PDB file of C-alpha atoms in Angstrom:
ATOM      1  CA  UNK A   1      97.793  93.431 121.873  1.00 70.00           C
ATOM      2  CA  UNK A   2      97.057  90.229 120.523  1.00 81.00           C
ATOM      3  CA  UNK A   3      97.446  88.516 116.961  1.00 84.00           C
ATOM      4  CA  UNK A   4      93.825  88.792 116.063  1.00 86.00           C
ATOM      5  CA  UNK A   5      94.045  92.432 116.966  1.00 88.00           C
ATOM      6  CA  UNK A   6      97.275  93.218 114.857  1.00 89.00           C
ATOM      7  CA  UNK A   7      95.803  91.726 111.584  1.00 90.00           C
ATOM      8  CA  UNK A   8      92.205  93.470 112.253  1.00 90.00           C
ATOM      9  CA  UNK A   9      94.745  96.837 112.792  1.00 91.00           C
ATOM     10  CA  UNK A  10      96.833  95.726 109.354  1.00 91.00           C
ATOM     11  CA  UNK A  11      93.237  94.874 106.808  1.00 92.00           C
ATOM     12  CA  UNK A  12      92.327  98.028 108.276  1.00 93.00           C
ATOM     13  CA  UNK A  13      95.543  99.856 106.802  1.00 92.00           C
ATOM     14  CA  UNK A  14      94.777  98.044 103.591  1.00 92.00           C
ATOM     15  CA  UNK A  15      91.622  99.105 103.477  1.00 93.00           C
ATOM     16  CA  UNK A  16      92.735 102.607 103.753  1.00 94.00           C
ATOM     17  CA  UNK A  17      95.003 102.545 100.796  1.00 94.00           C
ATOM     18  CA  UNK A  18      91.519 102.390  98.923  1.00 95.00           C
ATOM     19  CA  UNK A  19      90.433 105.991  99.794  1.00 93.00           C
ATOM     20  CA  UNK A  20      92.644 107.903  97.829  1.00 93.00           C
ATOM     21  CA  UNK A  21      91.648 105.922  94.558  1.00 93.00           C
ATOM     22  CA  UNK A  22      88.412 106.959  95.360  1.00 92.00           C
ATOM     23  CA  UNK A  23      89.450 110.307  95.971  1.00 90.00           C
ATOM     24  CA  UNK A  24      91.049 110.445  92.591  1.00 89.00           C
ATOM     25  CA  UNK A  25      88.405 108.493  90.832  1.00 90.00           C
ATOM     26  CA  UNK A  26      85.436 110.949  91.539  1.00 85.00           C
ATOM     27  CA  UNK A  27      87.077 113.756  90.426  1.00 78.00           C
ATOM     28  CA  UNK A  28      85.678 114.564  86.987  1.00 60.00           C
ATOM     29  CA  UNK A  29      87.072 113.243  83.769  1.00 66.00           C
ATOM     30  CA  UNK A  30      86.398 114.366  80.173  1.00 69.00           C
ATOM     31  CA  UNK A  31      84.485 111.521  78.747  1.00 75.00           C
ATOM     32  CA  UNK A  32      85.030 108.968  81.233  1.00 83.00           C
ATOM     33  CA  UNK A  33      82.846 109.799  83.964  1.00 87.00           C
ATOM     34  CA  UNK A  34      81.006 106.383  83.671  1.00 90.00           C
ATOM     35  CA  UNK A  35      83.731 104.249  83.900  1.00 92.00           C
ATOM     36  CA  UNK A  36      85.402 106.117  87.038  1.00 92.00           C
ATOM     37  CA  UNK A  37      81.857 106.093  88.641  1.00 92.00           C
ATOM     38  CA  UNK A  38      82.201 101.789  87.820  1.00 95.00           C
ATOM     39  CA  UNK A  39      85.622 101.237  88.883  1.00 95.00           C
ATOM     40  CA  UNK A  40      84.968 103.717  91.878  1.00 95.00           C
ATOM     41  CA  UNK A  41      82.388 101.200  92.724  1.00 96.00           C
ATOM     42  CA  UNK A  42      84.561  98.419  92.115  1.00 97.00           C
ATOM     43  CA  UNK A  43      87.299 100.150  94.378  1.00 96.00           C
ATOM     44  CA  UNK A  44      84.575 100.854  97.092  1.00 96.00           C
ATOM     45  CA  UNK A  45      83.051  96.947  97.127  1.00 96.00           C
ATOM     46  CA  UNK A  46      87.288  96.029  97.324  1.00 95.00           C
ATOM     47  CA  UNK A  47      87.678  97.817 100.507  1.00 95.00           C
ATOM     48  CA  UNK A  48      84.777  96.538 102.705  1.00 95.00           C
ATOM     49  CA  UNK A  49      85.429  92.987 101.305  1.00 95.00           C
ATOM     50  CA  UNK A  50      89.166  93.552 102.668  1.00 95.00           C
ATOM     51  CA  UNK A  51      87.401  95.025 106.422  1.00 95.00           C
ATOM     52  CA  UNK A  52      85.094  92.039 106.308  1.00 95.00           C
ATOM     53  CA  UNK A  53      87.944  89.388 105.675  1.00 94.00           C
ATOM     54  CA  UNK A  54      89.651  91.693 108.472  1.00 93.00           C
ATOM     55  CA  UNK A  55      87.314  91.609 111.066  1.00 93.00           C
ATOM     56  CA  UNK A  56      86.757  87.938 110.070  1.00 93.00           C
ATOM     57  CA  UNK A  57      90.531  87.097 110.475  1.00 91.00           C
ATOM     58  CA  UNK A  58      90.163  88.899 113.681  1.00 89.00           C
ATOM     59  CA  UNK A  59      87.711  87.529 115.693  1.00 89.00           C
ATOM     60  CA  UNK A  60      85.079  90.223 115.218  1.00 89.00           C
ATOM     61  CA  UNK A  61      82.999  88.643 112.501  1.00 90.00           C
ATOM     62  CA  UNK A  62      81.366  85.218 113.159  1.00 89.00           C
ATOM     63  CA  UNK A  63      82.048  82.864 109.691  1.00 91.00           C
ATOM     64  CA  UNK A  64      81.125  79.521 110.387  1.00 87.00           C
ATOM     65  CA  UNK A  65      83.946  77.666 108.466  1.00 90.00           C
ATOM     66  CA  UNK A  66      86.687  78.754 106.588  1.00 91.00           C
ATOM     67  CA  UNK A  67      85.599  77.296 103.642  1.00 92.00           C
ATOM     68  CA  UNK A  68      82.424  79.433 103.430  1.00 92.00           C
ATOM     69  CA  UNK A  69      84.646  82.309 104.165  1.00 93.00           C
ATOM     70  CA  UNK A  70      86.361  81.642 101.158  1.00 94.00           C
ATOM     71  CA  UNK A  71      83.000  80.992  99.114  1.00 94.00           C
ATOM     72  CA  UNK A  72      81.842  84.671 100.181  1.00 95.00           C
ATOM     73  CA  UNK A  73      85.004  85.747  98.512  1.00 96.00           C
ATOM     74  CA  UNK A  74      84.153  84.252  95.581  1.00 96.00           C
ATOM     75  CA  UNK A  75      80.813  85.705  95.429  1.00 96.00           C
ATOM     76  CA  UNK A  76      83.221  88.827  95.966  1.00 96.00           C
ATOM     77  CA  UNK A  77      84.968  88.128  92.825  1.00 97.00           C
ATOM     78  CA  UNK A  78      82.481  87.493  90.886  1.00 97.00           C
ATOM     79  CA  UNK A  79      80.644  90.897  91.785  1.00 97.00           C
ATOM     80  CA  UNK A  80      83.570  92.340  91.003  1.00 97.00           C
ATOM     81  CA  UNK A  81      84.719  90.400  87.716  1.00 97.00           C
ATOM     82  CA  UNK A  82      81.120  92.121  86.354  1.00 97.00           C
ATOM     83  CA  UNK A  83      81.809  95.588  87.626  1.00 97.00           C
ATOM     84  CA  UNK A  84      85.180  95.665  86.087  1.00 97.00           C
ATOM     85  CA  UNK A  85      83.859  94.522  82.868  1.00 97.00           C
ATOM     86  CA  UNK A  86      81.219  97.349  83.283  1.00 97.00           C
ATOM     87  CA  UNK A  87      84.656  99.662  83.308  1.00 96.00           C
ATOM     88  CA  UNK A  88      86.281  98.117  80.988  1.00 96.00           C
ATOM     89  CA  UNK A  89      82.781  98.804  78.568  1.00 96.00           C
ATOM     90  CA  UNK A  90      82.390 101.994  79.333  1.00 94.00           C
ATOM     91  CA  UNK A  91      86.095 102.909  78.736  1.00 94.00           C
ATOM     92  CA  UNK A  92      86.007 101.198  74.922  1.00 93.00           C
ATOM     93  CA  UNK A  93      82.472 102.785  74.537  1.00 90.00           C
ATOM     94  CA  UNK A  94      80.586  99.746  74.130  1.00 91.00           C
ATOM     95  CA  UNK A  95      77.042  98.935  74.670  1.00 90.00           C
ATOM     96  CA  UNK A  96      76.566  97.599  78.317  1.00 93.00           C
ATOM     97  CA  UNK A  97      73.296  96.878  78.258  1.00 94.00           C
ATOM     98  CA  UNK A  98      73.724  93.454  76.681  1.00 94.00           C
ATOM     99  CA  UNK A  99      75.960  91.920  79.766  1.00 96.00           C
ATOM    100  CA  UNK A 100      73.767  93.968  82.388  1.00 96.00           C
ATOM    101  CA  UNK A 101      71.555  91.228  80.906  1.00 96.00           C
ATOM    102  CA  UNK A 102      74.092  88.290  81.414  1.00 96.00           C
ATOM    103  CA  UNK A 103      74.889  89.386  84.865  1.00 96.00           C
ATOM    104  CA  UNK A 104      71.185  89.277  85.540  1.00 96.00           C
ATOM    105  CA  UNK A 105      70.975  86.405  84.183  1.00 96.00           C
ATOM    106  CA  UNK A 106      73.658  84.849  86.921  1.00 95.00           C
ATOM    107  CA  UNK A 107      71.907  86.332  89.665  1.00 96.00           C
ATOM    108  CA  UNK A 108      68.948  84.523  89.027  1.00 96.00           C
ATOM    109  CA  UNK A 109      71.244  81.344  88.672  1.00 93.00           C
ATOM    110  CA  UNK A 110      72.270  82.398  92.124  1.00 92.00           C
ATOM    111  CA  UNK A 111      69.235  82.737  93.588  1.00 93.00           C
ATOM    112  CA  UNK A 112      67.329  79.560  91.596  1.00 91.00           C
ATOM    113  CA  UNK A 113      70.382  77.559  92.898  1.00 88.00           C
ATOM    114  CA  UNK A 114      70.705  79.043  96.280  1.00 86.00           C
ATOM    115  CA  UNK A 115      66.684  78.268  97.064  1.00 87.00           C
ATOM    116  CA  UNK A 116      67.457  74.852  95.031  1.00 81.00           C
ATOM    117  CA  UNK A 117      63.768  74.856  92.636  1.00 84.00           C
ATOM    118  CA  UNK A 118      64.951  72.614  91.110  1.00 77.00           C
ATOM    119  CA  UNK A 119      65.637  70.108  93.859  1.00 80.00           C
ATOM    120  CA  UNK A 120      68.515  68.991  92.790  1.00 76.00           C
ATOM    121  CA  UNK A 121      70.168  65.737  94.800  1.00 74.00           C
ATOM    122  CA  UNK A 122      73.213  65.824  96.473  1.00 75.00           C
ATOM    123  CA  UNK A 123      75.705  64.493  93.977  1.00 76.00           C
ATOM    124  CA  UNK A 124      75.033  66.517  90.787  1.00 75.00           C
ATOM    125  CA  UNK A 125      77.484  65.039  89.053  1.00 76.00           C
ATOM    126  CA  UNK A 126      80.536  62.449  89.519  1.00 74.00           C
ATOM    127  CA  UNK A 127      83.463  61.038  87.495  1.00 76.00           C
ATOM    128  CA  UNK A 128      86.618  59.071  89.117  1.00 67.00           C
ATOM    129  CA  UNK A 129      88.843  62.704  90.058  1.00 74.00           C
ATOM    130  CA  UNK A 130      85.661  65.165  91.025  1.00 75.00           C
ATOM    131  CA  UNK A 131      82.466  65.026  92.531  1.00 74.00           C
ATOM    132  CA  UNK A 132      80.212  68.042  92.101  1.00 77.00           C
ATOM    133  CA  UNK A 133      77.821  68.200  94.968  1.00 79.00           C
ATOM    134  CA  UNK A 134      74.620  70.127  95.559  1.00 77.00           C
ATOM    135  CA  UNK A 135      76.213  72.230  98.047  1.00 82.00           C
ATOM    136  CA  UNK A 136      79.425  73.085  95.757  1.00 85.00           C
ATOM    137  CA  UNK A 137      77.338  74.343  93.174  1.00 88.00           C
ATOM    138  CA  UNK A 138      76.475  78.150  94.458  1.00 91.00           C
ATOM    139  CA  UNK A 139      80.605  78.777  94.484  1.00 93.00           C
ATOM    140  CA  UNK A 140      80.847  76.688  91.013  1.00 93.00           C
ATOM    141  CA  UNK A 141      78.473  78.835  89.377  1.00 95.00           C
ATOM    142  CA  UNK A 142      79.818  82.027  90.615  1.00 96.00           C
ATOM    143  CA  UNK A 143      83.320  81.023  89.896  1.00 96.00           C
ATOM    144  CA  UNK A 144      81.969  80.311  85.953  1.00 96.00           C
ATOM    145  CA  UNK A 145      80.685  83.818  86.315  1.00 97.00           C
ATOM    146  CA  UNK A 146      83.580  85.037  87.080  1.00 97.00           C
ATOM    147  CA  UNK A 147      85.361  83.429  84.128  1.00 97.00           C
ATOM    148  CA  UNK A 148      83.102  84.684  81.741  1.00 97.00           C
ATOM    149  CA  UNK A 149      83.280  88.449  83.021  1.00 97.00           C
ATOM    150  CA  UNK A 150      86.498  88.104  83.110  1.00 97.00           C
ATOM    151  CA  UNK A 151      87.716  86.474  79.550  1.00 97.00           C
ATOM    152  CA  UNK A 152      84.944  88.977  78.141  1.00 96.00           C
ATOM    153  CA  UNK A 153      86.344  91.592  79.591  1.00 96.00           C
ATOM    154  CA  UNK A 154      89.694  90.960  78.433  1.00 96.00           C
ATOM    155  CA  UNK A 155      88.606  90.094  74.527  1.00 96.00           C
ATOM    156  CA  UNK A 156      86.394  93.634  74.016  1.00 95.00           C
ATOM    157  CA  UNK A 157      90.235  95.317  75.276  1.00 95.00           C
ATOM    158  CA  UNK A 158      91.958  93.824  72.729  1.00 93.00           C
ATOM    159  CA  UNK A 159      89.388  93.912  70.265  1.00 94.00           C
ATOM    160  CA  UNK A 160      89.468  97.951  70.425  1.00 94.00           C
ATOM    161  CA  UNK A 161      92.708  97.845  70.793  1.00 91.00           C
ATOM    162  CA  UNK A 162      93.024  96.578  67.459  1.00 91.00           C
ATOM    163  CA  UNK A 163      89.614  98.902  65.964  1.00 92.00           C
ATOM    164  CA  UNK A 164      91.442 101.750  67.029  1.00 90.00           C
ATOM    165  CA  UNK A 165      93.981 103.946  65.034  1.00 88.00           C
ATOM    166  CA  UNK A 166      94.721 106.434  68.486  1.00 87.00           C
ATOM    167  CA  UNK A 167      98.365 105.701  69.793  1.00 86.00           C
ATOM    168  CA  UNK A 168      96.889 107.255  72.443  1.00 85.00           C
ATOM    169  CA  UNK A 169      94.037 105.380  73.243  1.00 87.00           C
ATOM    170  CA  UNK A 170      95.861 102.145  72.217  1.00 89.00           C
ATOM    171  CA  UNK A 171      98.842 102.596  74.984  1.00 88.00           C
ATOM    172  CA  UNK A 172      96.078 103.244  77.368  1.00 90.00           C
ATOM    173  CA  UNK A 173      94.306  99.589  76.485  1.00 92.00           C
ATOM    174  CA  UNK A 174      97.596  97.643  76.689  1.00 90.00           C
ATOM    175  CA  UNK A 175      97.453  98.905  80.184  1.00 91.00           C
ATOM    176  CA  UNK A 176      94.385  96.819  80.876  1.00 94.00           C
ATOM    177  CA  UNK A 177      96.288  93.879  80.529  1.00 91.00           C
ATOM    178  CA  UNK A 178      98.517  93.822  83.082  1.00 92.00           C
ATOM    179  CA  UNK A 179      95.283  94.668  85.149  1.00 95.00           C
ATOM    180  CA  UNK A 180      93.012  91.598  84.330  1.00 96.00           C
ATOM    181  CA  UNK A 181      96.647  89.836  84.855  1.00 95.00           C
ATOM    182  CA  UNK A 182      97.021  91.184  88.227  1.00 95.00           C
ATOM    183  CA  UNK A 183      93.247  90.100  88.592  1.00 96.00           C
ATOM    184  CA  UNK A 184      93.382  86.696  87.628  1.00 96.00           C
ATOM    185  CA  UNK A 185      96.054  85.882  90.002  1.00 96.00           C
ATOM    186  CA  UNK A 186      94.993  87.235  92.710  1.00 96.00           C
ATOM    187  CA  UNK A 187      91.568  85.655  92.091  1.00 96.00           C
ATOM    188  CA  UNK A 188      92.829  82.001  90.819  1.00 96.00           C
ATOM    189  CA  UNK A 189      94.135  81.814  94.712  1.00 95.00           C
ATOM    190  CA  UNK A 190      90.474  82.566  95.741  1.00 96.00           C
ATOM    191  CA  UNK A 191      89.091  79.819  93.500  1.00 94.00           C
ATOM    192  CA  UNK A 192      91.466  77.762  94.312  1.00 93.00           C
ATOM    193  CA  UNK A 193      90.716  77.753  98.294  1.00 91.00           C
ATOM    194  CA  UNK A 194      94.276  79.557  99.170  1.00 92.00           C
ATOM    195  CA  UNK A 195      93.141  83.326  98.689  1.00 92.00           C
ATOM    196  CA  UNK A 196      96.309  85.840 100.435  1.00 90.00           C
ATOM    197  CA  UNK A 197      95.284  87.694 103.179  1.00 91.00           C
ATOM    198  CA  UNK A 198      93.667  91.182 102.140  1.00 91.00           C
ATOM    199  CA  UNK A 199      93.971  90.307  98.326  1.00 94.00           C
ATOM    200  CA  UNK A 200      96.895  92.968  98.134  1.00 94.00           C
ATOM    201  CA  UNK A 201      96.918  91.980  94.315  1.00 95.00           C
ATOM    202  CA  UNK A 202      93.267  92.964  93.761  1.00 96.00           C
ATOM    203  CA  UNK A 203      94.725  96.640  95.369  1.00 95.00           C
ATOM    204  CA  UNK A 204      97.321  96.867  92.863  1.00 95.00           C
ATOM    205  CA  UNK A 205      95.029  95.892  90.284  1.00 95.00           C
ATOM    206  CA  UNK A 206      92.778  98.879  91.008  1.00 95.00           C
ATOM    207  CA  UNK A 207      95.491 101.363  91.471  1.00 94.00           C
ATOM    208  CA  UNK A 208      96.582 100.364  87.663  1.00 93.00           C
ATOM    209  CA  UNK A 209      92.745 100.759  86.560  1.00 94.00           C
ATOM    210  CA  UNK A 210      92.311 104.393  88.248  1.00 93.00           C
ATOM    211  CA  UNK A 211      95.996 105.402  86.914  1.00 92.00           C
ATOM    212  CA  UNK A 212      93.950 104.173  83.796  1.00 91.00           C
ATOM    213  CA  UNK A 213      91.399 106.366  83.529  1.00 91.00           C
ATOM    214  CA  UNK A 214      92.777 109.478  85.291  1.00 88.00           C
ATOM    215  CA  UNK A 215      95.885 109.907  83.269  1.00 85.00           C
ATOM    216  CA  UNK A 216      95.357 110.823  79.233  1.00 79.00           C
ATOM    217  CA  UNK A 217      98.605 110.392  78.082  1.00 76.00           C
ATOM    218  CA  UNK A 218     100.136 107.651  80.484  1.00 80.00           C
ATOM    219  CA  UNK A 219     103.982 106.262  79.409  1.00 78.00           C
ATOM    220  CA  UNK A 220     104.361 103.990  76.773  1.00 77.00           C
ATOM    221  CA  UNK A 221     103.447 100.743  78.300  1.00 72.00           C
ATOM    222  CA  UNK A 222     106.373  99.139  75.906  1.00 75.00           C
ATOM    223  CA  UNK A 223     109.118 101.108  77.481  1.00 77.00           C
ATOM    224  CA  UNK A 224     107.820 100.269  80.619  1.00 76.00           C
ATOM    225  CA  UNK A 225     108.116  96.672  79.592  1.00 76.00           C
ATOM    226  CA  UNK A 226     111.585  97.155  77.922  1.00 78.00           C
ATOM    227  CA  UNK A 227     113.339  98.816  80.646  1.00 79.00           C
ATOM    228  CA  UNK A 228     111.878  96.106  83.216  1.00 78.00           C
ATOM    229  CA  UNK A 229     112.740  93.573  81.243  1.00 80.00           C
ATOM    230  CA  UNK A 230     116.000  94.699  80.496  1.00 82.00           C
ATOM    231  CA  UNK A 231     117.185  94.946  84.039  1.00 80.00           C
ATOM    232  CA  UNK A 232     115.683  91.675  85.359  1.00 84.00           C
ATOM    233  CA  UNK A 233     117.477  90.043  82.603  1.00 84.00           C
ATOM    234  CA  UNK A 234     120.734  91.515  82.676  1.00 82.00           C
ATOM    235  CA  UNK A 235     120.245  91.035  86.339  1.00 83.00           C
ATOM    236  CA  UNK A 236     119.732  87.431  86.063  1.00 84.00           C
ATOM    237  CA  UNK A 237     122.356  87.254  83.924  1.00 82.00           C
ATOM    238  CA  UNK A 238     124.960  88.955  85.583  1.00 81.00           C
ATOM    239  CA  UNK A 239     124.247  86.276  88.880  1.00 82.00           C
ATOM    240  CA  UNK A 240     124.411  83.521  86.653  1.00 84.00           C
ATOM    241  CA  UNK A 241     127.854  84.321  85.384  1.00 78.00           C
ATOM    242  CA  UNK A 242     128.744  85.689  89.258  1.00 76.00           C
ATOM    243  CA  UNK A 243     127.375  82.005  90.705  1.00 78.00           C
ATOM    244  CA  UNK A 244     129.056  80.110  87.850  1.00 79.00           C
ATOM    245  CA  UNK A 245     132.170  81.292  87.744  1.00 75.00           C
ATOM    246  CA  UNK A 246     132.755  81.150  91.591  1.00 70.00           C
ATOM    247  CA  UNK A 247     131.851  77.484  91.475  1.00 77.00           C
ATOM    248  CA  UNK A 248     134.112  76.950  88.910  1.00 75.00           C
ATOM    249  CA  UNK A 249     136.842  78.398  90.179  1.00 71.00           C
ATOM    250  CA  UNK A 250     136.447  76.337  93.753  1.00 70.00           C
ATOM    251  CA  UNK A 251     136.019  73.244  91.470  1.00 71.00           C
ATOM    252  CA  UNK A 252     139.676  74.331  89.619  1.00 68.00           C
ATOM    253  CA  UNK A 253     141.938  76.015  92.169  1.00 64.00           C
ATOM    254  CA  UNK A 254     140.068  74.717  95.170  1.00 63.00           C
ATOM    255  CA  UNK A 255     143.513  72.183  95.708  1.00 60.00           C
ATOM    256  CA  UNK A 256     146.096  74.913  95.658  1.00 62.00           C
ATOM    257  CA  UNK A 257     147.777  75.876  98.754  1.00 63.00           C
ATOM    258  CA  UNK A 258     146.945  79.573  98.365  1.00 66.00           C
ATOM    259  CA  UNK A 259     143.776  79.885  96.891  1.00 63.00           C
ATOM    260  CA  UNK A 260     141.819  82.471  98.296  1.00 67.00           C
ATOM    261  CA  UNK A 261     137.718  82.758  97.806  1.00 67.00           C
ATOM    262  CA  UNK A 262     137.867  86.740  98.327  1.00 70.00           C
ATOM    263  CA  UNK A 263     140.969  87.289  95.947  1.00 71.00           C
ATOM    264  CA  UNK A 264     138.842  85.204  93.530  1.00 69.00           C
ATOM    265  CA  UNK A 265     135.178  86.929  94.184  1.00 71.00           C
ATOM    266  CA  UNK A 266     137.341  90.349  93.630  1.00 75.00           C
ATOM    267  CA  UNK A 267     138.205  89.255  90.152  1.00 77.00           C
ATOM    268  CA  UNK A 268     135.104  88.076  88.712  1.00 75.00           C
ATOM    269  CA  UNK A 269     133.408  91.073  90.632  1.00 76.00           C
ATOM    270  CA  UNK A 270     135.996  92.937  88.300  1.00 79.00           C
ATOM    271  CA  UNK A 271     135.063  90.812  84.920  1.00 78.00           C
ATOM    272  CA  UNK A 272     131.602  91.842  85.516  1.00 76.00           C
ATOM    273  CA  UNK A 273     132.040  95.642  85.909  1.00 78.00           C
ATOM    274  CA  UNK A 274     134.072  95.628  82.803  1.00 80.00           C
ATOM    275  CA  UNK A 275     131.366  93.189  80.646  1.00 79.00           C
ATOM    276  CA  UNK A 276     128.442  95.543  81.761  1.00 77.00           C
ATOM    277  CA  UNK A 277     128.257  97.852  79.597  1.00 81.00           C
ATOM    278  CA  UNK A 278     128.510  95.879  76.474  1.00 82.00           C
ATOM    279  CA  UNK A 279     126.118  93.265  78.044  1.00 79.00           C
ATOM    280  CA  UNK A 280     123.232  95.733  79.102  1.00 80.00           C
ATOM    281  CA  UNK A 281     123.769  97.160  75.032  1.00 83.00           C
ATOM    282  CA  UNK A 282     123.080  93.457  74.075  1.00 83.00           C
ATOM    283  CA  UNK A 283     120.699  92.549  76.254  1.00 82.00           C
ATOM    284  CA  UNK A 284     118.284  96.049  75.520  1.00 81.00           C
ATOM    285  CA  UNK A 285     119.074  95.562  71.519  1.00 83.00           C
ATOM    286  CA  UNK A 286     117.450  91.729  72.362  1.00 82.00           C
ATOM    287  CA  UNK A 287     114.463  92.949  74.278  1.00 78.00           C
ATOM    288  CA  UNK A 288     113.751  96.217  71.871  1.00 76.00           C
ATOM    289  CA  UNK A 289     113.939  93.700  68.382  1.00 76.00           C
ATOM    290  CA  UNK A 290     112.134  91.221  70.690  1.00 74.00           C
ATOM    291  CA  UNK A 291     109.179  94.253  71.595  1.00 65.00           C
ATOM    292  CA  UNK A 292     109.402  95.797  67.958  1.00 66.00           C
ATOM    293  CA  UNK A 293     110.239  98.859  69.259  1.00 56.00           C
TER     294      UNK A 293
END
């Protein structure tokens, strides 16, 4: 079996990690049918972008270059910056009607640049670090759209989440955060020319969204966030004091005749389990005045 086969066979597996949000997403839910039917959409579009790249990576899809390999991802991203924002609309109960008129309004862009009316030269604009060229601007425009949908999308979340008076509803928008987070990184490496094979991210990003909308009463997004950050802290801390301590002590008793690395890893291995306890109490007092919780 050769390379190109293996990483066809492993989008493919991907890919199939899709179907079950879709599964889950067209079930029916009180009051949010809209936005499932969006993000099922946007979960749909994700997968046969991700068998496209595959049978692109695997020598079953003719791309000329890969840099317009990576400009049909952006056009990707961009589609799916405006569906998400479509979700994200639908889920606050805004009007969509207004950006169905912006993203119009880019697809023209698109297709006005794309058939170049307004024959444009080939250096559209210039300054000593960057050179925008007539052939650069199709991705450039559709990466702007794709900032736009995205920022958008990301100020009408936090602007109901700060409308509404529904705990409820409120620990359900602080989950769209981590989302567009999830979404902007993997996407930045897209813009960027350096996108990660299959755009796992994207994936994760769209399991978040369904678990979203499917779930009423998901858990506290803050005790989420304190417990993580409690561990990777004490964590960090704990290796810190591990690493520092052995270095210190090869520095100090490094010259005696019986110094012994093991004896020496035993004790501070011993410091530690005792300091724990206390030190994980510290650390979550810390994070829970730090969270306001």
């Amino acid at each position: 079996m050769s390379a190109q086969t293996i990483i066809f066979i492993l989008h493919l597996v991907l890919a199939a990690l899709y179907v079950p949000l879709v599964l889950n997403l067209i079930k029916r839910h009180a009051g949010l049918e809209t936005s499932a039917t969006f993000l099922s959409v946007y979960v749909l579009i994700g997968l046969f972008l991700d068998i496209a790249e595959g049978m692109w990576r695997g020598g079953l899809l003719y791309i000329a270059s890969p840099q317009i390999a990576n400009d049909f991802q952006i056009y990707g991203a961009l589609t799916l910056s405006f569906i998400l924002l479509m979700t994200v609309l639908s889920f606050v109960r805004r009007d969509v009607w207004t950006w169905v008129g912006v993203g119009v309004f880019w697809v023209l862009g698109l297709v006005l640049i794309g058939l170049n009316i307004f024959r444009l030269g080939d250096v559209i604009w210039q300054t000593g670090l960057f050179t925008l060229t007539s052939e650069r601007l199709l991705p450039v425009w559709a990466a702007l759209g794709w900032f736009v949908f995205t920022i958008s999308g990301i100020v009408n979340v936090r602007a109901a989440h700060n409308s509404s008076k529904l705990p409820l509803f409120r620990n359900r928008l602080n989950y769209w955060v981590p989302v567009f987070l999830l979404i902007i990184l993997n996407d930045v490496l897209i813009l960027v020319g350096s996108p990660f094979p299959g755009n796992p991210i994207r994936l994760a990003a769209a399991a978040l969204g369904s678990y979203i909308i499917v779930t009423h009463d998901p858990t506290d997004l803050r005790e989420v966030a304190r417990r993580v950050l409690t561990y990777i802290i004490t964590t960090l801390v704990i290796v810190s004091f591990y690493v520092a301590g052995f270095s210190a002590s090869q520095t100090v008793f490094n010259a005696l005749p019986n110094y012994n690395p093991l004896l020496v890893g035993a004790g501070i291995a011993l410091v530690l389990s005792l300091i724990f306890t206390p030190l994980l109490t510290v650390i979550r007092r810390w994070v829970n005045k730090w969270l306001n919780i």
